[in-house]
PDB file of C-alpha atoms and ligand atoms in Angstrom:
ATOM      1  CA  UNK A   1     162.198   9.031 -71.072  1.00 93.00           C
ATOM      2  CA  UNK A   2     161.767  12.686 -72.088  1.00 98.00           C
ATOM      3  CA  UNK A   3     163.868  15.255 -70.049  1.00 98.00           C
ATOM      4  CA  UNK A   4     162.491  18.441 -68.850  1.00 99.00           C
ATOM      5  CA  UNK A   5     165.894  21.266 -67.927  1.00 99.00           C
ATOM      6  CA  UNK A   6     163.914  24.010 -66.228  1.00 99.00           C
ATOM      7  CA  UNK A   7     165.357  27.363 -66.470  1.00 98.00           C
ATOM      8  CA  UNK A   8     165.933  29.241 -63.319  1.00 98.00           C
ATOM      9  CA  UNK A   9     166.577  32.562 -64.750  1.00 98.00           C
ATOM     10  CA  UNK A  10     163.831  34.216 -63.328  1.00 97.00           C
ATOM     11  CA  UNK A  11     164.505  33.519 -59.961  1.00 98.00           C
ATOM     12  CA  UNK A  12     167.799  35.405 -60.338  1.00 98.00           C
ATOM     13  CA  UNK A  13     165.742  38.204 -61.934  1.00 98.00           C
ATOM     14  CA  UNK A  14     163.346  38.260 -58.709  1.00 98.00           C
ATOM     15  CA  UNK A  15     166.864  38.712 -56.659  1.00 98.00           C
ATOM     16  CA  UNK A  16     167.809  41.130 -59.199  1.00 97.00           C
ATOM     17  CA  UNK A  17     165.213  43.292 -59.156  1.00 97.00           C
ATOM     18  CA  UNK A  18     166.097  44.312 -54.823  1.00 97.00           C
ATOM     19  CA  UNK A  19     169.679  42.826 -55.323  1.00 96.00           C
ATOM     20  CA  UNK A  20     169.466  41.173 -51.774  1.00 97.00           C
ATOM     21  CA  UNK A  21     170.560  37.882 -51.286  1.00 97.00           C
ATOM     22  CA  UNK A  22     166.981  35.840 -51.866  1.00 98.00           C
ATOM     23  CA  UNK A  23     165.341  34.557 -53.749  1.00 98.00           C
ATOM     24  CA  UNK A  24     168.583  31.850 -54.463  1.00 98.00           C
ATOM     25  CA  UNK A  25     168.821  30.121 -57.517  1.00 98.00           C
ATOM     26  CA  UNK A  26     170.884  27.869 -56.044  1.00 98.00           C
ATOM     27  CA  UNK A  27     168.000  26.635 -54.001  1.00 98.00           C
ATOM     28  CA  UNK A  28     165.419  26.979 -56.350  1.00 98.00           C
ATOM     29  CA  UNK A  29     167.879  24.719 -57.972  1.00 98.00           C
ATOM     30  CA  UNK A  30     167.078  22.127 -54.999  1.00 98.00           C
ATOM     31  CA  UNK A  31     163.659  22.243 -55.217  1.00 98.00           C
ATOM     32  CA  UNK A  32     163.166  21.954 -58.769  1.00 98.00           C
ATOM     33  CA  UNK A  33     165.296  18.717 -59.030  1.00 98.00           C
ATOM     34  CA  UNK A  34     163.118  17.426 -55.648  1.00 98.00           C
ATOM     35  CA  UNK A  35     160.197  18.049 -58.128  1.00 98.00           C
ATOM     36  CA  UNK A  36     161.734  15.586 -60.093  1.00 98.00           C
ATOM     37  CA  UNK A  37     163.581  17.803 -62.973  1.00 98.00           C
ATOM     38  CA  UNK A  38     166.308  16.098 -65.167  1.00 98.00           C
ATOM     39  CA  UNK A  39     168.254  19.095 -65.545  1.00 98.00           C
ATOM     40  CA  UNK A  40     168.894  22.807 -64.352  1.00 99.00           C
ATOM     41  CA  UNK A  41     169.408  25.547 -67.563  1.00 98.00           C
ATOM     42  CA  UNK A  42     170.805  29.200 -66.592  1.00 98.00           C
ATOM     43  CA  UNK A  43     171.574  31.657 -68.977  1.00 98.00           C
ATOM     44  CA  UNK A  44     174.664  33.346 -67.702  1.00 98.00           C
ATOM     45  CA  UNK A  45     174.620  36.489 -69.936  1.00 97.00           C
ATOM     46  CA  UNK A  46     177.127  39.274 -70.832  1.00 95.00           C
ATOM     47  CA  UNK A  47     175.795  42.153 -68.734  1.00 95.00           C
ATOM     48  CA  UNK A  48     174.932  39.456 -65.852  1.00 96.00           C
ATOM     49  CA  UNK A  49     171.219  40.688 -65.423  1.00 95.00           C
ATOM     50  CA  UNK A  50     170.461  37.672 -63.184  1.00 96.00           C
ATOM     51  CA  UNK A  51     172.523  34.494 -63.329  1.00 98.00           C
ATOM     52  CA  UNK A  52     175.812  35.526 -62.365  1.00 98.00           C
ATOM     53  CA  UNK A  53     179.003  33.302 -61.825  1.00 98.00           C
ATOM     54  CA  UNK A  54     178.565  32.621 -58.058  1.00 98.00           C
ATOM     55  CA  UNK A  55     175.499  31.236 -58.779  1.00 98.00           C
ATOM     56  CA  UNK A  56     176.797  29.024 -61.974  1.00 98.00           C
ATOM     57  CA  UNK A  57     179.964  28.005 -59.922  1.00 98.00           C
ATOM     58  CA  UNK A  58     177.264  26.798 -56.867  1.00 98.00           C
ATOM     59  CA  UNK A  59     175.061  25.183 -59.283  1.00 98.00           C
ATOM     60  CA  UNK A  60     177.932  23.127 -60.560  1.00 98.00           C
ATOM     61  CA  UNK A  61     178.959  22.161 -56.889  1.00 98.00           C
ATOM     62  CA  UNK A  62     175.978  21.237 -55.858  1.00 98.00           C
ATOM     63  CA  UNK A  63     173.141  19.819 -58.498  1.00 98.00           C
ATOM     64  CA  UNK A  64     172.477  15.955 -58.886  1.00 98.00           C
ATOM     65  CA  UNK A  65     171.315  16.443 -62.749  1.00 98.00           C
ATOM     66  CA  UNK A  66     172.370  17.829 -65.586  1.00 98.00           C
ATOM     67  CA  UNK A  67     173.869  21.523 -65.750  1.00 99.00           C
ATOM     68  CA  UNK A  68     172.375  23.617 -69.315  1.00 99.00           C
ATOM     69  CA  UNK A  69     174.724  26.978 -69.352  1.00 98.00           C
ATOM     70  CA  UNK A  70     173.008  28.765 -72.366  1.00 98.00           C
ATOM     71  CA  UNK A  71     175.647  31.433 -73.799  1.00 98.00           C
ATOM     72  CA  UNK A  72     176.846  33.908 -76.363  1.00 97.00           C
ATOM     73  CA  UNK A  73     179.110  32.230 -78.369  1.00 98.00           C
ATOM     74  CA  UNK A  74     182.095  34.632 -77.320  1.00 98.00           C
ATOM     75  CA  UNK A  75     185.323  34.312 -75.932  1.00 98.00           C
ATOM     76  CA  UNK A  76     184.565  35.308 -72.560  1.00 98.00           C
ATOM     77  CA  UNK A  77     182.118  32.637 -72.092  1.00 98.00           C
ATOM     78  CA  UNK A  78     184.143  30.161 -73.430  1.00 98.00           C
ATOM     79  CA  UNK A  79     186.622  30.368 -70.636  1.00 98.00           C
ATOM     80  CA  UNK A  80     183.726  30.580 -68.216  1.00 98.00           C
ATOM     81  CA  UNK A  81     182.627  27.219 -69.512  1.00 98.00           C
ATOM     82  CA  UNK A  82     186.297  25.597 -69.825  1.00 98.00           C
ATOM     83  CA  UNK A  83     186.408  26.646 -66.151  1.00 98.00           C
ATOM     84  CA  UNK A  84     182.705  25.519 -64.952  1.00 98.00           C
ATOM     85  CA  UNK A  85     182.607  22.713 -67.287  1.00 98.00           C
ATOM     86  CA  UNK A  86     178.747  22.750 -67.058  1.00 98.00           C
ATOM     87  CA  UNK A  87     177.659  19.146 -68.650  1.00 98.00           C
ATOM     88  CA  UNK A  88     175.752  20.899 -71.622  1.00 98.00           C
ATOM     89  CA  UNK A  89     176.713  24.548 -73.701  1.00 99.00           C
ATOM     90  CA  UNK A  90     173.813  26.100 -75.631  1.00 98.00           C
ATOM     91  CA  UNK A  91     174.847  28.305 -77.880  1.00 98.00           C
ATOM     92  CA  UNK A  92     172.573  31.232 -78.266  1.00 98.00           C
ATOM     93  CA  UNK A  93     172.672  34.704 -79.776  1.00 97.00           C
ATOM     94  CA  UNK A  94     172.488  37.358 -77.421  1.00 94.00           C
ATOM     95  CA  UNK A  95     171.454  41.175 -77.972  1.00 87.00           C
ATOM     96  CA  UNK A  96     172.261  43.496 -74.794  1.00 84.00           C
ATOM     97  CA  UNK A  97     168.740  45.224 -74.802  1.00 84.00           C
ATOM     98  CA  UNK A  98     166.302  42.692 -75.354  1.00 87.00           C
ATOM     99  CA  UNK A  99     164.137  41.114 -73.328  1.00 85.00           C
ATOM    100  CA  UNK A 100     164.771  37.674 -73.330  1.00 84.00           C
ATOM    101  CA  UNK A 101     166.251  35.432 -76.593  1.00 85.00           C
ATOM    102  CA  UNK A 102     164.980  36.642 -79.735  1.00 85.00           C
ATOM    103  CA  UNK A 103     165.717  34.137 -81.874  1.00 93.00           C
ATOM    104  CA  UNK A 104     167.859  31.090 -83.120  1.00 97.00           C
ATOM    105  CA  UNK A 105     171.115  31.700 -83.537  1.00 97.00           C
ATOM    106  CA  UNK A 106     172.397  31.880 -87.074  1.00 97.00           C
ATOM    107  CA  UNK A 107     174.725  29.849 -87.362  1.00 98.00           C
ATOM    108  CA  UNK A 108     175.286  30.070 -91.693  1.00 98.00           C
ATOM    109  CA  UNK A 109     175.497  33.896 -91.183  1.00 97.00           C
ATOM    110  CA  UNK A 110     177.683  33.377 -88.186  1.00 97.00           C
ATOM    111  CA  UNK A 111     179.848  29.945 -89.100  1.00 98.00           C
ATOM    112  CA  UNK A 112     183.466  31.320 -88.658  1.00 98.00           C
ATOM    113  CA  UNK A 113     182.420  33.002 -85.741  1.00 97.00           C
ATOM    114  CA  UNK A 114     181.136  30.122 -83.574  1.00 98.00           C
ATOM    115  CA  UNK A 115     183.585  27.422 -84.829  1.00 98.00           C
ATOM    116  CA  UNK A 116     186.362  28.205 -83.165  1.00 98.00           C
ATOM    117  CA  UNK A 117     184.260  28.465 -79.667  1.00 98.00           C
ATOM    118  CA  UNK A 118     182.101  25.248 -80.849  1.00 98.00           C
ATOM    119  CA  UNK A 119     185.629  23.472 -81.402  1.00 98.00           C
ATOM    120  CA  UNK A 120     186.719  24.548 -78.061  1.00 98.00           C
ATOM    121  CA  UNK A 121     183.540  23.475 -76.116  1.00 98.00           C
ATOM    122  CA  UNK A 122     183.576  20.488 -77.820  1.00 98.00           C
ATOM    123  CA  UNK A 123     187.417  19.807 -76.466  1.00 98.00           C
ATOM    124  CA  UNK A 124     186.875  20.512 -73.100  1.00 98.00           C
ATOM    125  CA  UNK A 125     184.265  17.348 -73.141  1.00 98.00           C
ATOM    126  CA  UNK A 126     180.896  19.309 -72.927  1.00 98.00           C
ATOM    127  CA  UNK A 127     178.146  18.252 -74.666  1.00 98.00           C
ATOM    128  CA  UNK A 128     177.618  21.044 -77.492  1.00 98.00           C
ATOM    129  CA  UNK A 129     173.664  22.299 -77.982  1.00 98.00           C
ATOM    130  CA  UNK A 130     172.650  24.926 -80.735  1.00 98.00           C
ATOM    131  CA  UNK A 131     169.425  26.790 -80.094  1.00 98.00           C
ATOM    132  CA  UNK A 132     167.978  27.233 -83.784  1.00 98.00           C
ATOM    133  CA  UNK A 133     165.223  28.204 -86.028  1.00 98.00           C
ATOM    134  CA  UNK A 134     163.200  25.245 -87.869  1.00 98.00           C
ATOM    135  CA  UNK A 135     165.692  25.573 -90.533  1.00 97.00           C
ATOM    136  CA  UNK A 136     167.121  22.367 -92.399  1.00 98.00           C
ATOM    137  CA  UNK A 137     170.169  24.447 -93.374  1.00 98.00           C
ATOM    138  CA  UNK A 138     170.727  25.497 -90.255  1.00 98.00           C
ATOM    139  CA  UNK A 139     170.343  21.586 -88.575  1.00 98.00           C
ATOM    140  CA  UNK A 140     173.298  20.688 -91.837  1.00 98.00           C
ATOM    141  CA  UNK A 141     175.323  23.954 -90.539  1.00 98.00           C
ATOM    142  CA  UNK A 142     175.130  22.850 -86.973  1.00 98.00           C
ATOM    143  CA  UNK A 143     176.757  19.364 -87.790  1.00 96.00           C
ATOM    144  CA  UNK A 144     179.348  20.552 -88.960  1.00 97.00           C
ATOM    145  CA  UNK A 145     179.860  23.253 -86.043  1.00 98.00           C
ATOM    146  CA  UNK A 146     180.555  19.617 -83.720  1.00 97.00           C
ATOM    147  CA  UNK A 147     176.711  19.771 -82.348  1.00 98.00           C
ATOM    148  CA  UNK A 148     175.526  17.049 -80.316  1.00 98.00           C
ATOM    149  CA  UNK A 149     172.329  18.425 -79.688  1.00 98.00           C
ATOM    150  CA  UNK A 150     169.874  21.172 -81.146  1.00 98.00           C
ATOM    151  CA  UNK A 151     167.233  23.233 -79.135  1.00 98.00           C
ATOM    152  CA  UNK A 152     164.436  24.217 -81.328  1.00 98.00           C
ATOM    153  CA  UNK A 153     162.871  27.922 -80.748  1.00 98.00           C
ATOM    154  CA  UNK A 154     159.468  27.233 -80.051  1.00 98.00           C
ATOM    155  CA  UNK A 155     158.447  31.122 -79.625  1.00 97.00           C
ATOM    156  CA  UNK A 156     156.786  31.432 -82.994  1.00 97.00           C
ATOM    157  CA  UNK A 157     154.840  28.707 -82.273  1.00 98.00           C
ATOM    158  CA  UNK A 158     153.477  29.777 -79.140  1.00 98.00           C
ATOM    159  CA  UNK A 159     152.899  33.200 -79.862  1.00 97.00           C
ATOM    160  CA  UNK A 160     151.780  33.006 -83.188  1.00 97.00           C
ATOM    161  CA  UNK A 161     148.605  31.285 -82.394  1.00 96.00           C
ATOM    162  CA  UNK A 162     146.793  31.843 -85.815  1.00 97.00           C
ATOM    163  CA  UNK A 163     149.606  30.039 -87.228  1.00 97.00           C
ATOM    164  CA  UNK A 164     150.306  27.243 -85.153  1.00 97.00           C
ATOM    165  CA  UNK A 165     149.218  23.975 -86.876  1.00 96.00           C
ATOM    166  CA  UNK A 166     151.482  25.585 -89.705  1.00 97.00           C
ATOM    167  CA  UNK A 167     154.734  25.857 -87.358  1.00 98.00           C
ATOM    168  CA  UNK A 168     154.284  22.826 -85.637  1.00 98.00           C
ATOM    169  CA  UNK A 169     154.585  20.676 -89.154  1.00 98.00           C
ATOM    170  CA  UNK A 170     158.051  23.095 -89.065  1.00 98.00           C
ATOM    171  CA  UNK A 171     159.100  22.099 -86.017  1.00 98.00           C
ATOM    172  CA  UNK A 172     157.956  18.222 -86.409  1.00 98.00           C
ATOM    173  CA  UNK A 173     160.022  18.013 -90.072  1.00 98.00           C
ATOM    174  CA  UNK A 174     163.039  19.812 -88.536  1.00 98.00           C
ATOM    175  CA  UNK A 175     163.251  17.221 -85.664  1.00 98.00           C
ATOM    176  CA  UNK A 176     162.820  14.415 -87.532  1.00 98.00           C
ATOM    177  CA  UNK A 177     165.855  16.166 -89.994  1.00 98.00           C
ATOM    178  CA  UNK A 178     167.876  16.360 -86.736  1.00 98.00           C
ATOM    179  CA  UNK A 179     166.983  13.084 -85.493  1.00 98.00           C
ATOM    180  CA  UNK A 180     167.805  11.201 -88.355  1.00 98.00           C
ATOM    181  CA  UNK A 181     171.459  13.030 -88.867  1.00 98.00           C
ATOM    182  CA  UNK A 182     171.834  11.834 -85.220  1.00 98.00           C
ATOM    183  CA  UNK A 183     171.391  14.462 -83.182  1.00 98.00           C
ATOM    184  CA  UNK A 184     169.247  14.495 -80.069  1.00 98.00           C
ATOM    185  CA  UNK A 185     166.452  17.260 -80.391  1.00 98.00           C
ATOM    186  CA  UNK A 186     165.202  19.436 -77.492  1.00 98.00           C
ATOM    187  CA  UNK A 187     162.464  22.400 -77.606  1.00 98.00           C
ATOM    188  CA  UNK A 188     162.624  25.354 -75.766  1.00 98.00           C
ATOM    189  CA  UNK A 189     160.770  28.994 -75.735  1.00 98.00           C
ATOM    190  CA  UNK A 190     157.541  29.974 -74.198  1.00 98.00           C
ATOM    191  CA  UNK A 191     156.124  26.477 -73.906  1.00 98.00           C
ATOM    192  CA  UNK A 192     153.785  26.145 -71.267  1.00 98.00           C
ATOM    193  CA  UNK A 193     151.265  23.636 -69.477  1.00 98.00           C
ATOM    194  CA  UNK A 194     148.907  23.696 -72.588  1.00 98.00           C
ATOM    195  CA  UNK A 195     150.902  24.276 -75.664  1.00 98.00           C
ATOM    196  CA  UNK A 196     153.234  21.673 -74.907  1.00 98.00           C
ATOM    197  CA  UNK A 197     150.549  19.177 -76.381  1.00 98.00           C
ATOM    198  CA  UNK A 198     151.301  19.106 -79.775  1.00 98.00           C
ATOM    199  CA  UNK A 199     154.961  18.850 -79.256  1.00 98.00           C
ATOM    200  CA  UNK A 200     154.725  16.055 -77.141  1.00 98.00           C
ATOM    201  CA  UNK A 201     153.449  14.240 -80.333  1.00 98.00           C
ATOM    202  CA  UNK A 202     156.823  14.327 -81.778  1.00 98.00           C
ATOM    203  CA  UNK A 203     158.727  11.990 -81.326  1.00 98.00           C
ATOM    204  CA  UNK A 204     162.235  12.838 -82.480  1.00 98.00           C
ATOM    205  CA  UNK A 205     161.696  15.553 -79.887  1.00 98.00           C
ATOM    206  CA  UNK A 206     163.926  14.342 -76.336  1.00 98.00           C
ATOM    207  CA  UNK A 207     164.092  17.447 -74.076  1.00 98.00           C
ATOM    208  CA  UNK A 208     162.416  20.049 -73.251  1.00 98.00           C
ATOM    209  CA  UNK A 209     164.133  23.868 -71.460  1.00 98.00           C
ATOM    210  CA  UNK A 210     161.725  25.532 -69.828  1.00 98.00           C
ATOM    211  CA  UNK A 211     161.524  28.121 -67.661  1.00 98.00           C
ATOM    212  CA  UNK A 212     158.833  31.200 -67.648  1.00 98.00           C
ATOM    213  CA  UNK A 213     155.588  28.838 -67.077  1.00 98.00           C
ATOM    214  CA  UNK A 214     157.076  26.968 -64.048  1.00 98.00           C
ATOM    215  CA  UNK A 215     158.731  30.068 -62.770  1.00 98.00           C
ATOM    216  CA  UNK A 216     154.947  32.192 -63.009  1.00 98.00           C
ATOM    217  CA  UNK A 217     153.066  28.960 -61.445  1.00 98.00           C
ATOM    218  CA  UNK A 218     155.483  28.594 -58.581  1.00 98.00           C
ATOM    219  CA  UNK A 219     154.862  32.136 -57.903  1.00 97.00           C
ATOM    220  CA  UNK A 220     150.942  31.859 -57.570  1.00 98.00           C
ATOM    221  CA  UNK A 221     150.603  28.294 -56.248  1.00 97.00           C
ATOM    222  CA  UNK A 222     153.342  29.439 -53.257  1.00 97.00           C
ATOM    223  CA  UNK A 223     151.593  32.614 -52.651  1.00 98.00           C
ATOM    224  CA  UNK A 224     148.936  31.594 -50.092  1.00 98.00           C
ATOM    225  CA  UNK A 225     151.546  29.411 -47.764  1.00 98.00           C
ATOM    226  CA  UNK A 226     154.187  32.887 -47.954  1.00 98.00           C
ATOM    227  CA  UNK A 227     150.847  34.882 -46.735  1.00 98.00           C
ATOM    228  CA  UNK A 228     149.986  32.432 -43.901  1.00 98.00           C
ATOM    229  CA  UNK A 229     153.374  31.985 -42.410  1.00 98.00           C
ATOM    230  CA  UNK A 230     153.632  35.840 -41.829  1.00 97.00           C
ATOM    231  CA  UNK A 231     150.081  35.974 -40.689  1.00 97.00           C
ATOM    232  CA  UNK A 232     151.187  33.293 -38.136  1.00 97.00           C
ATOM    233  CA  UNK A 233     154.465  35.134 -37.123  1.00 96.00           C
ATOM    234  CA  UNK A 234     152.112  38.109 -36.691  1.00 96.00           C
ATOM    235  CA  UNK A 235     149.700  36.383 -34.735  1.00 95.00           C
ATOM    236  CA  UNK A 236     151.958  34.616 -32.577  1.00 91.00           C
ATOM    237  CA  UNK A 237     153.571  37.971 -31.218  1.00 88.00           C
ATOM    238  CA  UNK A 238     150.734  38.777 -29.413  1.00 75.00           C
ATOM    239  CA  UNK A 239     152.142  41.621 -27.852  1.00 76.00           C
ATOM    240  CA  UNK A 240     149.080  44.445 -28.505  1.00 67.00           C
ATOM    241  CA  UNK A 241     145.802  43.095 -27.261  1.00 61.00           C
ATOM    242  CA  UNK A 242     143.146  43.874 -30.444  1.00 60.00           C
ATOM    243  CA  UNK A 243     140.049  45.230 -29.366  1.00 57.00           C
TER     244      UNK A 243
HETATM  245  N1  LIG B 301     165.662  28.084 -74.310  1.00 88.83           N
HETATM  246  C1  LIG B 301     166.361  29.215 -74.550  1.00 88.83           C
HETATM  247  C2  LIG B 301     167.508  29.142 -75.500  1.00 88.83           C
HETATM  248  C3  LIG B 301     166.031  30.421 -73.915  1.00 88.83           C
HETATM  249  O1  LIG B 301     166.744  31.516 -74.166  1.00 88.83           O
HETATM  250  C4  LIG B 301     164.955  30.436 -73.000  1.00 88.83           C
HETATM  251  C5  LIG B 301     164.597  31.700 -72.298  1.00 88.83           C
HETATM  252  O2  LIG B 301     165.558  32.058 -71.384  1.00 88.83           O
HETATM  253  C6  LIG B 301     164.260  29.230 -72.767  1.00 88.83           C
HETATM  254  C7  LIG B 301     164.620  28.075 -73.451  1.00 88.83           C
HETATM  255  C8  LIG B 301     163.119  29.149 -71.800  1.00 88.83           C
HETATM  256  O3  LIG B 301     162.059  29.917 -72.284  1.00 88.83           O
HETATM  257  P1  LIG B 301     160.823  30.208 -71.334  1.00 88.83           P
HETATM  258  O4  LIG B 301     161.350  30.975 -70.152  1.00 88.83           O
HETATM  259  O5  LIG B 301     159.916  31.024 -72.194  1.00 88.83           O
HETATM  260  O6  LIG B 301     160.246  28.882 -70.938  1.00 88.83           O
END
């Protein structure tokens, strides 16, 4: 069976954005494993914009499934995740002022960087993820960096519309790379309800992290019950007479 890790990071954002106490991502957390979720993913990042160690520390306490922590690959982290001991680390690269992940992390460019940290991940028993680019030299890199598992960047391919049949041959010959070297292959990046069709097709492809989608449908399919329970507080006061 396929897994689906949904990314809570915008519900920390949401919290973020008043810094009060709600919306929690540690009960978002709840009700996205009651919807039947296999796994939770947070991004705790360096300048803690919205997942921030209470929550990760909570989430580890208390979630049935599996726990994703996507990170930096930097020391810091690391003894976050020695600590937290989250059941997966993604390794990602991390830029302070962008918006969300950018990209794959390089992990040729960056090889004596991340080994030591991939070495140490992989010691502590965690199950070591890389989020890449549909790169074969990248999937060989990763192998040798201890990987378990790679994440594939889907962005192009959803944004990049004209393009997509193209990058979806990209993405189908890098899993099936990945898949036969024995890793297990996940997809992740601005997948959605409708262009998670063609992915599905692949076969080599186990996982998926999503987060955006849910998060924005949540949002609009919750709306109407928010509205009606304060309309019913409102109504039940019945203090001024309306005339
Ligand atoms: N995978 C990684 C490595 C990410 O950085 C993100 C975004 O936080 C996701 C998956 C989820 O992407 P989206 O929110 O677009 O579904």
């Amino acid at each position: 069976m396929r897994k689906l890790s949904v990314n809570i990071d915008h519900i920390a954002t949401l919290r973020q954005a008043r810094k009060e106490p709600v919306p929690d991502p540690v009960h978002a957390a709840f009700l996205v494993e009651l919807g039947g979720a296999d796994g939770i993913t947070v991004h705790l990042r360096t300048d803690r914009r919205h997942i921030n160690e209470r929550d990760l520390e909570l989430l580890r306490k208390t979630i049935k499934t599996e726990l994703n922590l996507e990170m930096a690959a930097t020391k810091e982290m690391l003894e976050i995740a020695q600590r937290v001991k989250p059941d997966v680390v993604t390794l990602v690269p991390e830029r302070p002022d962008e918006l969300t992940t950018e990209g794959g992390l390089d992990v040729v460019k960056n090889y004596q960087r991340i080994k030591p940290i991939a070495e140490q991940v992989k010691k502590a028993g965690i199950r070591l993820s890389f989020f890449i680019e549909t790169d074969i030299k990248q999937v060989q890199t990763v192998k040798s960096l201890y990987a378990d598992q790679i994440e594939i960047n889907t962005n192009q391919y959803t944004k990049d519309i004209k393009n997509q049949s193209k990058i979806i041959k990209k993405i189908e010959k890098t899993a099936r790379y990945a898949h036969q070297k024995g890793l297990l292959v996940h997809c992740g990046h601005g997948i959605d309800y409708w262009n998670i069709q063609p992915i599905l097709q692949i076969s080599e492809v186990s996982g998926f992290s999503i987060g955006f989608s849910i998060i924005a449908r949540a949002v609009m399919i919750g709306l109407k019950q928010a509205v009606q329970d304060m309309k019913n507080i409102i109504r039940e006061s019945n203090i001024t007479e309306e005339k």
